[in-house]
Coordinates of C-alpha atoms in Angstrom, one line a residue:
Chain A
X52 CA 0.1 0.0 0.1
X53 CA 1.6 3.0 -1.0
X54 CA 1.6 6.7 0.6
X55 CA -1.6 7.9 -1.5
X56 CA -3.7 4.9 -0.9
X57 CA -3.2 5.0 2.7
X58 CA -3.9 8.7 3.3
X59 CA -7.1 8.1 1.4
X60 CA -8.1 5.1 3.4
X61 CA -7.4 7.0 6.7
X62 CA -9.4 9.6 5.6
X63 CA -12.1 7.8 4.0
X64 CA -11.7 9.6 0.6
X65 CA -14.0 6.8 -1.3
X66 CA -16.9 7.4 1.2
X67 CA -16.5 11.0 0.9
X68 CA -17.0 11.1 -2.7
X69 CA -19.7 8.7 -2.2
X70 CA -21.4 11.4 0.1
X71 CA -20.5 14.5 -2.3
X72 CA -22.8 12.2 -4.9
X73 CA -25.8 12.0 -2.8
X74 CA -25.6 15.5 -1.6
X75 CA -25.3 16.8 -5.1
X76 CA -28.4 14.8 -6.1
X77 CA -30.0 16.4 -3.0
X78 CA -28.9 20.0 -4.2
X79 CA -29.6 19.5 -7.3
X80 CA -33.0 17.8 -6.9
X81 CA -35.3 16.9 -9.8
X82 CA -37.7 13.8 -9.2
X83 CA -37.5 11.1 -12.2
X84 CA -40.7 9.6 -10.6
X85 CA -44.2 10.1 -11.3
X86 CA -46.9 10.5 -8.4
X87 CA -48.9 7.7 -10.5
X88 CA -52.5 7.8 -9.8
X89 CA -52.4 12.0 -10.1
X90 CA -49.9 12.0 -13.0
X91 CA -49.2 9.6 -15.6
X92 CA -46.6 9.1 -18.2
X93 CA -47.4 9.5 -22.1
X94 CA -47.6 6.3 -23.5
X95 CA -45.6 5.4 -26.9
X96 CA -47.7 5.4 -29.9
X97 CA -47.4 1.8 -30.5
X98 CA -48.3 0.8 -27.1
X99 CA -49.9 -2.5 -26.8
X100 CA -52.6 -2.6 -24.1
X101 CA -56.0 -4.0 -23.6
X102 CA -57.6 -6.0 -26.5
X103 CA -61.0 -5.1 -27.8
X104 CA -63.6 -6.3 -30.4
X105 CA -64.3 -3.6 -33.0
X106 CA -67.7 -2.7 -34.7
X107 CA -68.5 -1.5 -38.0
X108 CA -70.1 2.4 -38.0
X109 CA -73.3 0.6 -38.6
X110 CA -73.0 -1.3 -35.1
X111 CA -72.4 -4.5 -36.5
X112 CA -69.5 -6.7 -35.2
X113 CA -66.4 -6.6 -37.6
X114 CA -65.5 -10.2 -36.3
X115 CA -66.2 -13.4 -38.8
X116 CA -65.5 -15.9 -36.5
X117 CA -62.7 -17.2 -38.7
X118 CA -60.5 -18.7 -35.1
X119 CA -57.6 -17.2 -37.0
X120 CA -56.9 -15.2 -33.7
X121 CA -57.1 -18.3 -31.5
X122 CA -54.7 -20.1 -33.7
X123 CA -52.3 -17.2 -33.8
X124 CA -52.3 -16.6 -30.0
X125 CA -49.3 -18.3 -28.1
X126 CA -51.1 -18.5 -24.4
X127 CA -54.2 -19.8 -25.7
X128 CA -56.1 -17.0 -24.8
X129 CA -58.7 -16.6 -26.9
X130 CA -61.7 -19.4 -27.3
X131 CA -64.0 -18.5 -30.5
X132 CA -67.4 -20.3 -31.3
X133 CA -68.0 -19.8 -34.7
X134 CA -71.5 -19.8 -36.1
X135 CA -73.6 -19.1 -39.6
X136 CA -75.3 -15.9 -39.7
X137 CA -79.1 -17.0 -39.4
X138 CA -80.7 -16.5 -42.9
X139 CA -77.1 -16.1 -44.8
X140 CA -75.4 -19.4 -45.2
X141 CA -72.3 -18.0 -46.2
X142 CA -71.5 -15.4 -44.0
X143 CA -70.3 -16.6 -40.1
X144 CA -70.0 -14.4 -37.2
X145 CA -68.6 -15.4 -33.5
X146 CA -71.4 -16.7 -31.3
X147 CA -69.0 -16.7 -28.2
X148 CA -65.6 -15.0 -28.2
X149 CA -63.9 -15.4 -24.8
X150 CA -60.7 -13.9 -23.6
X151 CA -58.8 -15.4 -20.4
X152 CA -56.8 -12.1 -19.8
X153 CA -55.0 -13.6 -16.9
X154 CA -52.7 -15.5 -19.3
X155 CA -52.4 -12.8 -22.2
X156 CA -49.0 -11.4 -22.7
X157 CA -50.1 -8.5 -25.1
X158 CA -47.9 -10.0 -27.9
X159 CA -50.6 -8.5 -30.6
X160 CA -50.5 -11.7 -32.7
X161 CA -53.9 -12.0 -32.8
X162 CA -54.1 -8.6 -34.0
X163 CA -51.9 -9.3 -36.8
X164 CA -53.8 -12.5 -37.6
X165 CA -57.2 -11.1 -37.8
X166 CA -58.3 -10.5 -41.6
X167 CA -61.2 -8.0 -40.9
X168 CA -59.4 -6.3 -38.7
X169 CA -61.6 -7.0 -35.8
X170 CA -59.6 -6.9 -33.0
X171 CA -57.6 -3.8 -31.7
X172 CA -55.1 -2.9 -28.9
X173 CA -56.3 -0.1 -26.8
X174 CA -54.4 2.1 -24.6
X175 CA -55.9 0.9 -21.4
X176 CA -53.9 -0.7 -18.9
X177 CA -55.2 -0.2 -15.3
X178 CA -57.2 -3.4 -15.2
X179 CA -56.1 -4.6 -11.6
X180 CA -58.8 -6.4 -10.2
X181 CA -59.9 -8.1 -7.0
X182 CA -61.3 -11.4 -8.3
X183 CA -59.4 -13.0 -11.5
X184 CA -62.3 -14.1 -12.5
X185 CA -63.3 -10.6 -13.5
X186 CA -60.6 -10.9 -16.1
X187 CA -62.3 -13.9 -18.1
X188 CA -63.8 -11.5 -20.7
X189 CA -66.7 -12.7 -23.3
X190 CA -67.8 -10.8 -25.8
X191 CA -70.4 -8.1 -24.7
X192 CA -67.4 -6.9 -22.8
X193 CA -64.8 -7.0 -25.3
X194 CA -67.1 -5.1 -27.3
X195 CA -67.7 -2.6 -24.6
X196 CA -64.0 -2.2 -24.7
X197 CA -63.6 -1.3 -28.3
X198 CA -66.9 0.9 -28.1
X199 CA -65.2 3.4 -25.3
X200 CA -61.7 3.0 -26.8
X201 CA -62.5 3.4 -30.9
X202 CA -65.1 5.9 -31.3
X203 CA -64.3 6.3 -35.0
X204 CA -65.4 3.5 -36.6
X205 CA -64.7 1.8 -40.4
X206 CA -67.4 1.6 -42.9
X207 CA -68.7 -1.8 -43.7
X208 CA -65.7 -3.8 -45.7
X209 CA -68.0 -3.8 -49.0
X210 CA -68.8 0.1 -48.6
X211 CA -64.9 1.3 -48.2
X212 CA -63.3 0.9 -51.8
X213 CA -64.4 -1.7 -54.5
X214 CA -60.8 -3.5 -54.0
X215 CA -61.1 -4.2 -50.7
X216 CA -61.0 -8.1 -50.2
X217 CA -64.0 -9.7 -51.4
X218 CA -64.5 -12.7 -49.1
X219 CA -67.3 -13.0 -46.5
X220 CA -69.3 -10.2 -47.8
X221 CA -72.7 -11.4 -48.7
X222 CA -73.7 -11.8 -52.4
X223 CA -76.4 -9.5 -52.2
X224 CA -73.8 -6.5 -50.8
X225 CA -71.2 -7.3 -53.4
X226 CA -70.1 -4.3 -54.7
X227 CA -70.6 -3.8 -58.7
X228 CA -67.7 -3.5 -60.8
X229 CA -67.6 -0.5 -63.0
X230 CA -68.1 -1.5 -66.4
Chain B
X992 CA -47.9 21.1 50.0
X993 CA -44.8 19.8 51.1
X994 CA -41.3 20.4 49.5
X995 CA -41.0 16.9 48.1
X996 CA -44.6 16.9 46.5
X997 CA -43.5 20.1 44.9
X998 CA -40.1 18.7 43.5
X999 CA -42.0 15.9 42.1
X1000 CA -44.4 18.1 40.6
X1001 CA -41.8 20.2 39.0
X1002 CA -39.8 17.3 37.9
X1003 CA -42.6 15.6 36.2
X1004 CA -43.4 18.6 34.4
X1005 CA -39.8 18.7 33.3
X1006 CA -39.9 15.3 32.0
X1007 CA -43.4 15.8 30.2
X1008 CA -41.8 18.6 28.2
X1009 CA -38.8 16.7 27.6
X1010 CA -40.6 13.7 26.6
X1011 CA -42.9 16.0 24.0
X1012 CA -39.9 17.3 22.5
X1013 CA -38.4 13.9 21.8
X1014 CA -41.3 12.3 20.6
X1015 CA -42.0 15.3 18.4
X1016 CA -38.1 14.5 17.2
X1017 CA -39.1 11.2 16.5
X1018 CA -41.9 11.7 14.6
X1019 CA -40.3 14.5 12.6
X1020 CA -37.4 12.2 12.2
X1021 CA -39.6 9.6 10.5
X1022 CA -40.7 12.3 8.0
X1023 CA -37.5 13.8 7.5
X1024 CA -35.6 10.6 6.7
X1025 CA -38.0 9.2 4.2
X1026 CA -38.1 12.5 2.3
X1027 CA -34.2 13.4 2.4
X1028 CA -33.5 9.8 1.4
X1029 CA -36.1 10.1 -1.4
X1030 CA -34.5 13.7 -2.9
X1031 CA -31.5 12.1 -2.5
X1032 CA -32.5 9.3 -4.7
X1033 CA -34.4 11.2 -6.9
X1034 CA -37.6 10.3 -5.8
X1035 CA -40.3 12.2 -3.8
X1036 CA -40.9 10.5 -0.5
X1037 CA -44.3 10.1 1.0
X1038 CA -46.6 12.8 -0.8
X1039 CA -49.6 11.7 -0.4
X1040 CA -51.1 12.4 3.2
X1041 CA -51.5 16.2 3.7
X1042 CA -49.5 18.7 1.6
X1043 CA -46.0 17.2 0.7
X1044 CA -47.0 14.0 2.8
X1045 CA -46.4 16.3 6.1
X1046 CA -49.0 14.0 7.8
X1047 CA -47.5 10.9 6.8
X1048 CA -46.1 10.6 10.8
X1049 CA -49.7 10.8 12.0
X1050 CA -51.0 8.6 9.5
X1051 CA -48.1 6.1 10.4
X1052 CA -49.0 6.2 14.2
X1053 CA -52.8 5.8 13.7
X1054 CA -52.0 2.6 11.3
X1055 CA -49.7 1.1 13.6
X1056 CA -52.0 1.7 16.4
X1057 CA -54.9 0.0 15.2
X1058 CA -52.9 -2.9 13.7
X1059 CA -53.6 -6.4 14.9
X1060 CA -51.2 -7.1 17.8
X1061 CA -49.6 -10.8 17.0
X1062 CA -48.0 -13.1 19.1
X1063 CA -46.2 -15.6 17.2
X1064 CA -47.0 -19.5 18.3
X1065 CA -44.3 -20.8 20.7
X1066 CA -43.2 -17.5 22.0
X1067 CA -42.1 -16.8 25.1
X1068 CA -44.9 -14.4 25.5
X1069 CA -43.7 -12.5 28.9
X1070 CA -40.1 -11.9 27.4
X1071 CA -42.1 -10.9 23.9
X1072 CA -44.0 -8.3 25.7
X1073 CA -41.2 -7.0 27.4
X1074 CA -38.3 -6.7 24.8
X1075 CA -40.1 -3.6 23.2
X1076 CA -40.6 -1.8 26.3
X1077 CA -37.2 -2.4 27.7
X1078 CA -36.0 -1.2 24.3
X1079 CA -38.1 2.1 24.6
X1080 CA -37.7 2.9 27.9
X1081 CA -33.8 2.8 27.9
X1082 CA -34.0 4.7 24.8
X1083 CA -35.9 7.6 26.3
X1084 CA -34.5 7.7 29.9
X1085 CA -31.1 8.8 28.5
X1086 CA -32.6 12.2 27.6
X1087 CA -33.0 13.0 31.5
X1088 CA -28.7 14.0 31.7
X1089 CA -28.9 16.0 28.5
X1090 CA -28.6 19.3 29.1
X1091 CA -30.4 21.3 26.0
X1092 CA -30.0 24.5 27.4
X1093 CA -27.5 26.5 29.5
X1094 CA -27.2 25.5 32.8
X1095 CA -28.9 28.4 34.8
X1096 CA -31.0 28.0 37.8
X1097 CA -34.5 29.3 38.6
X1098 CA -36.6 29.1 42.1
X1099 CA -40.1 28.0 41.3
X1100 CA -42.2 28.2 44.3
X1101 CA -39.3 28.2 46.8
X1102 CA -37.3 25.5 45.2
X1103 CA -34.3 25.8 42.9
X1104 CA -34.9 24.3 39.4
X1105 CA -32.3 23.6 36.5
X1106 CA -35.0 24.4 33.6
X1107 CA -32.8 22.9 31.0
X1108 CA -31.6 19.4 32.3
X1109 CA -34.5 17.7 34.2
X1110 CA -31.3 15.8 36.5
X1111 CA -28.1 16.8 36.5
X1112 CA -26.5 13.7 37.9
X1113 CA -22.5 13.9 38.6
X1114 CA -22.5 10.3 36.4
X1115 CA -24.1 11.6 33.6
X1116 CA -22.3 9.8 30.7
X1117 CA -21.8 6.4 32.7
X1118 CA -26.0 6.7 33.3
X1119 CA -26.5 6.8 29.6
X1120 CA -23.8 4.2 28.9
X1121 CA -25.4 1.6 30.9
X1122 CA -29.0 2.3 30.0
X1123 CA -27.6 1.9 26.2
X1124 CA -26.5 -1.6 27.5
X1125 CA -29.5 -2.2 29.0
X1126 CA -31.3 -1.5 25.7
X1127 CA -29.4 -4.2 24.1
X1128 CA -31.3 -6.6 26.1
X1129 CA -34.5 -5.5 24.7
X1130 CA -32.9 -6.5 21.1
X1131 CA -31.7 -9.6 22.1
X1132 CA -35.0 -10.4 23.8
X1133 CA -36.9 -9.6 21.3
X1134 CA -35.1 -11.9 19.0
X1135 CA -35.0 -14.8 21.4
X1136 CA -38.2 -14.7 22.4
X1137 CA -40.0 -14.6 19.0
X1138 CA -39.2 -18.4 18.1
X1139 CA -38.1 -17.5 14.7
X1140 CA -34.9 -18.1 13.0
X1141 CA -34.6 -14.7 11.5
X1142 CA -35.3 -13.3 14.8
X1143 CA -32.6 -15.2 16.7
X1144 CA -30.0 -14.4 14.0
X1145 CA -30.8 -10.8 14.4
X1146 CA -30.5 -11.0 18.1
X1147 CA -27.2 -12.9 17.7
X1148 CA -26.0 -10.5 15.5
X1149 CA -27.0 -7.4 17.5
X1150 CA -25.5 -8.6 20.7
X1151 CA -22.3 -9.1 19.4
X1152 CA -22.0 -5.9 17.3
X1153 CA -23.5 -3.7 20.0
X1154 CA -21.3 -5.0 23.1
X1155 CA -18.2 -4.6 20.8
X1156 CA -18.8 -1.1 19.6
X1157 CA -20.1 -0.1 22.8
X1158 CA -16.2 -0.7 24.1
X1159 CA -15.2 2.0 21.5
X1160 CA -17.9 4.6 22.5
X1161 CA -17.1 4.3 26.0
X1162 CA -13.2 4.6 25.0
X1163 CA -14.0 7.4 22.6
X1164 CA -15.6 9.6 25.3
X1165 CA -12.7 8.7 27.9
X1166 CA -10.7 11.4 26.4
X1167 CA -13.2 14.0 26.5
X1168 CA -13.7 12.8 30.5
X1169 CA -9.9 13.4 31.2
X1170 CA -10.0 17.2 29.4
X1171 CA -13.3 18.0 31.3
X1172 CA -12.3 16.1 34.5
X1173 CA -15.8 15.3 35.1
X1174 CA -18.7 12.6 34.2
X1175 CA -21.5 15.1 34.3
X1176 CA -22.5 16.2 30.7
X1177 CA -23.6 19.9 32.0
X1178 CA -19.8 20.2 33.4
X1179 CA -18.4 18.6 30.3
X1180 CA -20.4 21.3 28.3
X1181 CA -19.4 24.0 30.4
X1182 CA -15.7 22.9 29.7
X1183 CA -16.0 24.0 26.3
X1184 CA -17.4 27.6 26.6
X1185 CA -16.0 30.3 24.8
X1186 CA -15.4 29.9 21.0
X1187 CA -15.4 26.9 18.7
X1188 CA -11.8 26.4 19.0
X1189 CA -12.9 25.3 22.8
X1190 CA -15.0 22.6 21.6
X1191 CA -13.3 19.3 22.5
X1192 CA -13.1 18.2 18.9
X1193 CA -10.3 20.7 18.6
X1194 CA -9.3 21.0 22.2
X1195 CA -7.8 24.2 22.9
X1196 CA -7.0 25.1 26.5
X1197 CA -9.0 27.8 28.1
X1198 CA -6.2 30.2 27.9
X1199 CA -5.1 29.7 24.0
X1200 CA -5.9 29.0 20.9
X1201 CA -3.6 26.0 19.7
X1202 CA -5.3 22.5 19.6
X1203 CA -3.0 20.6 22.1
X1204 CA -6.2 18.3 23.3
X1205 CA -7.6 17.8 20.2
X1206 CA -10.4 15.0 20.3
X1207 CA -11.0 14.8 16.5
X1208 CA -10.0 11.0 16.5
X1209 CA -12.1 9.9 19.5
X1210 CA -15.0 12.1 17.7
X1211 CA -15.0 10.3 14.4
X1212 CA -14.7 6.6 16.5
X1213 CA -17.3 7.9 18.5
X1214 CA -19.7 8.9 15.6
X1215 CA -19.1 5.7 13.6
X1216 CA -19.4 3.4 16.7
X1217 CA -22.7 5.4 17.5
X1218 CA -23.8 4.6 14.2
X1219 CA -23.1 0.8 14.9
X1220 CA -24.7 1.2 18.3
X1221 CA -28.1 2.4 17.1
X1222 CA -28.2 -0.4 14.2
X1223 CA -28.1 2.3 11.4
X1224 CA -27.2 1.5 7.8
X1225 CA -24.3 0.6 7.3
X1226 CA -24.0 -1.3 10.4
X1227 CA -27.5 -2.4 10.6
X1228 CA -27.0 -6.0 10.0
X1229 CA -29.4 -7.0 13.2
X1230 CA -32.2 -5.9 10.9
X1231 CA -30.6 -6.2 7.5
X1232 CA -33.8 -6.5 5.3
X1233 CA -32.5 -8.5 2.5
X1234 CA -30.9 -11.4 4.5
X1235 CA -33.0 -11.6 7.9
X1236 CA -36.6 -10.0 6.7
X1237 CA -36.3 -7.3 9.6
X1238 CA -34.1 -9.4 12.0
X1239 CA -35.1 -8.9 15.6
X1240 CA -38.0 -7.3 14.7
X1241 CA -39.5 -9.7 12.3
X1242 CA -42.4 -11.0 14.5
X1243 CA -43.5 -7.8 15.5
X1244 CA -46.5 -6.2 14.6
X1245 CA -48.4 -3.3 15.6
X1246 CA -47.6 -0.8 18.4
X1247 CA -44.7 -3.3 19.6
X1248 CA -43.1 -2.7 16.1
X1249 CA -43.6 1.3 16.4
X1250 CA -42.1 0.8 20.0
X1251 CA -39.1 -0.7 18.0
X1252 CA -39.1 1.8 15.5
X1253 CA -39.4 5.1 17.6
X1254 CA -36.5 3.3 19.9
X1255 CA -34.3 3.5 16.9
X1256 CA -34.9 6.9 16.1
X1257 CA -34.8 8.1 20.1
X1258 CA -31.5 6.4 20.0
X1259 CA -30.2 8.1 17.4
X1260 CA -31.4 11.5 18.8
X1261 CA -29.5 10.3 22.0
X1262 CA -26.2 9.7 20.4
X1263 CA -26.6 13.1 18.5
X1264 CA -27.3 15.0 21.5
X1265 CA -24.2 13.0 23.3
X1266 CA -21.9 13.9 20.7
X1267 CA -22.9 17.2 20.3
X1268 CA -22.5 17.8 23.8
X1269 CA -19.5 16.2 24.3
X1270 CA -17.3 17.1 21.1
X1271 CA -19.2 20.2 19.8
X1272 CA -19.7 22.3 22.6
X1273 CA -23.5 21.4 23.5
X1274 CA -25.5 24.6 23.8
X1275 CA -22.2 27.0 23.0
X1276 CA -22.3 28.9 20.1
X1277 CA -19.2 28.8 17.8
X1278 CA -18.1 32.7 19.2
X1279 CA -17.6 33.5 22.7
X1280 CA -20.7 34.7 24.3
X1281 CA -24.0 35.0 22.3
X1282 CA -25.5 37.7 20.4
X1283 CA -28.5 38.6 22.5
X1284 CA -25.9 38.9 25.3
X1285 CA -23.8 41.6 23.4
X1286 CA -26.9 43.6 22.4
X1287 CA -28.2 43.6 25.9
X1288 CA -30.6 40.8 26.3
X1289 CA -28.9 38.8 28.6
X1290 CA -32.3 37.3 29.8
X1291 CA -32.8 36.0 26.0
X1292 CA -29.5 33.9 25.7
X1293 CA -30.9 30.8 26.6
X1294 CA -33.1 31.0 23.2
X1295 CA -29.8 31.1 21.3
X1296 CA -28.2 28.4 23.3
X1297 CA -31.0 26.1 22.7
X1298 CA -31.2 27.0 18.9
X1299 CA -27.4 26.5 18.8
X1300 CA -27.8 22.8 20.4
X1301 CA -30.8 22.0 18.4
X1302 CA -28.8 23.0 15.2
X1303 CA -25.9 20.6 16.1
X1304 CA -28.2 17.8 17.0
X1305 CA -29.9 18.2 13.6
X1306 CA -26.9 18.3 12.1
X1307 CA -25.8 14.9 13.3
X1308 CA -29.4 13.4 12.5
X1309 CA -28.9 14.7 8.9
X1310 CA -25.5 13.0 8.7
X1311 CA -26.9 9.7 9.7
X1312 CA -29.8 10.2 7.0
X1313 CA -27.2 11.3 4.6
X1314 CA -24.9 8.1 5.3
X1315 CA -27.3 5.7 4.8
X1316 CA -28.5 7.4 1.5
X1317 CA -24.6 6.8 0.4
X1318 CA -23.5 3.6 1.9
X1319 CA -24.4 -0.1 1.4
X1320 CA -24.1 -2.4 4.3
X1321 CA -21.2 -4.2 5.5
X1322 CA -20.6 -7.8 5.6
X1323 CA -20.5 -9.3 9.1
X1324 CA -16.5 -10.1 9.4
X1325 CA -16.0 -6.7 7.9
X1326 CA -18.0 -5.2 10.5
X1327 CA -16.2 -7.1 13.5
X1328 CA -12.8 -6.7 12.0
X1329 CA -13.6 -2.6 11.7
X1330 CA -14.6 -2.5 15.1
X1331 CA -12.1 -4.7 17.0
X1332 CA -8.8 -3.9 14.6
X1333 CA -9.3 -0.5 13.5
X1334 CA -11.7 1.5 15.9
X1335 CA -10.1 -0.1 19.0
X1336 CA -6.6 0.8 18.8
X1337 CA -7.7 4.1 17.2
X1338 CA -9.7 4.6 20.8
X1339 CA -7.1 3.2 22.9
X1340 CA -4.3 5.3 21.5
X1341 CA -6.5 8.4 21.6
X1342 CA -7.0 7.6 25.3
X1343 CA -3.2 7.3 26.2
X1344 CA -2.2 10.2 23.9
X1345 CA -4.8 12.7 25.4
X1346 CA -3.8 11.2 28.9
X1347 CA -0.2 12.4 28.5
X1348 CA -0.7 15.7 26.8
X1349 CA -3.1 16.7 29.9
X1350 CA -0.5 15.4 32.1
X1351 CA 2.4 17.7 30.6
X1352 CA -0.2 20.5 29.4
X1353 CA -2.7 20.8 32.2
X1354 CA -6.0 22.7 31.5
X1355 CA -6.3 25.7 33.6

């Protein structure tokens, strides 16, 4: 141990350096935390929050009951019971749609998989509940989340543009190709 | 009314006043510590209860008062109940000999009273050391009687740590006692009158400026050992959260837990008072006399003296928090090695050097 190290040891030099650091934080105090329930941080644009089912602007559900979201889900959150639309044999819808949000990891793969953009990720994240059964959501609850998070709805598929996907549109509603 | 009952009444009033001050200091310290610790770590500290969380101590007190009082199965019930009482009583009882104002006397209905010290006994510092040792029993009993392995380990650590560091506290004080020639804290403080160069940390003789009797090594040893004796970070091994849950307090809840916590803060305040009285001149201002005395308000000088004492005590309390924000916890063998192989030789050498210096250059 040379003389310089010895002096540093007996004067607690390293401890004093640390105390200087804490004191400078006290003097230049600027909090990096937020008072959470009162202040909330701004979420990033691509924030992936609570999942929701969406509707068209006339109030009909977008979901066509194709089960692709159920197949895409890595955590087996989604369960779809598909059925025909009564009176329209070519058109299907999801008779029942369940999401077990206790297992969801918010990867967004179901949203990517959906062919008709019937699923969306909202910016809601305050979903703490006292009973975890409350996180087993049915179709009405998911549609309600979509209604309050996406007030601007898309038009029916066949009314958007003639070149939009043709499948799953009732024959009587097929847009006419311009001749 | 006999003289004895009058004396009892006056002493009781003094004790009540002093306990009020100490309890308010403890409550303030719980808030102050969390706030300063938060600021040093770029957080805000308590913010919810009242403006800037100022009512947090009240809320904590109410919460702890109404919490369930749990006694673990297999605990020794009598010892389990005794331990927090022993700890908090011994922590508060030491304040009886602390003079927090000048040594003046006043007449109350014909009996002589010293208003700023409850009891000026001639072995004041010995009394504080004795009760600090008994306070350790509270920790050891609390750890042993809980019937929990974490508590027992915390109690064992506390026993070893507090006893070995108490030795250093005692030896660091010996130098001051040699200089003052008295064990009474009032007389030790009075021996440091007349400017900061007469404080025992510098130790100039009453007739000079040269710090021939400096106790700065004893001061450093005392502050570090006091930190260890009050189980503060970085010496908080008896209650190491990350290893022992809460050490000896693991099984305690409600008011008994509150007793342990307030005992810790009371001990902090007590060692701060002792350090201020012994090394930093107690109620003495760092300049000779008082400003009130110079402008002709001699009867108000006690206000200035009390303000200086409070400033010194709160400076020490701030240093306690500052150290806590800075340093991590020591390992157990480092703690013991530091106490026995570093602090003890310094304290012993300080005693010998001071004794020789006082012999060849006697004070006054």
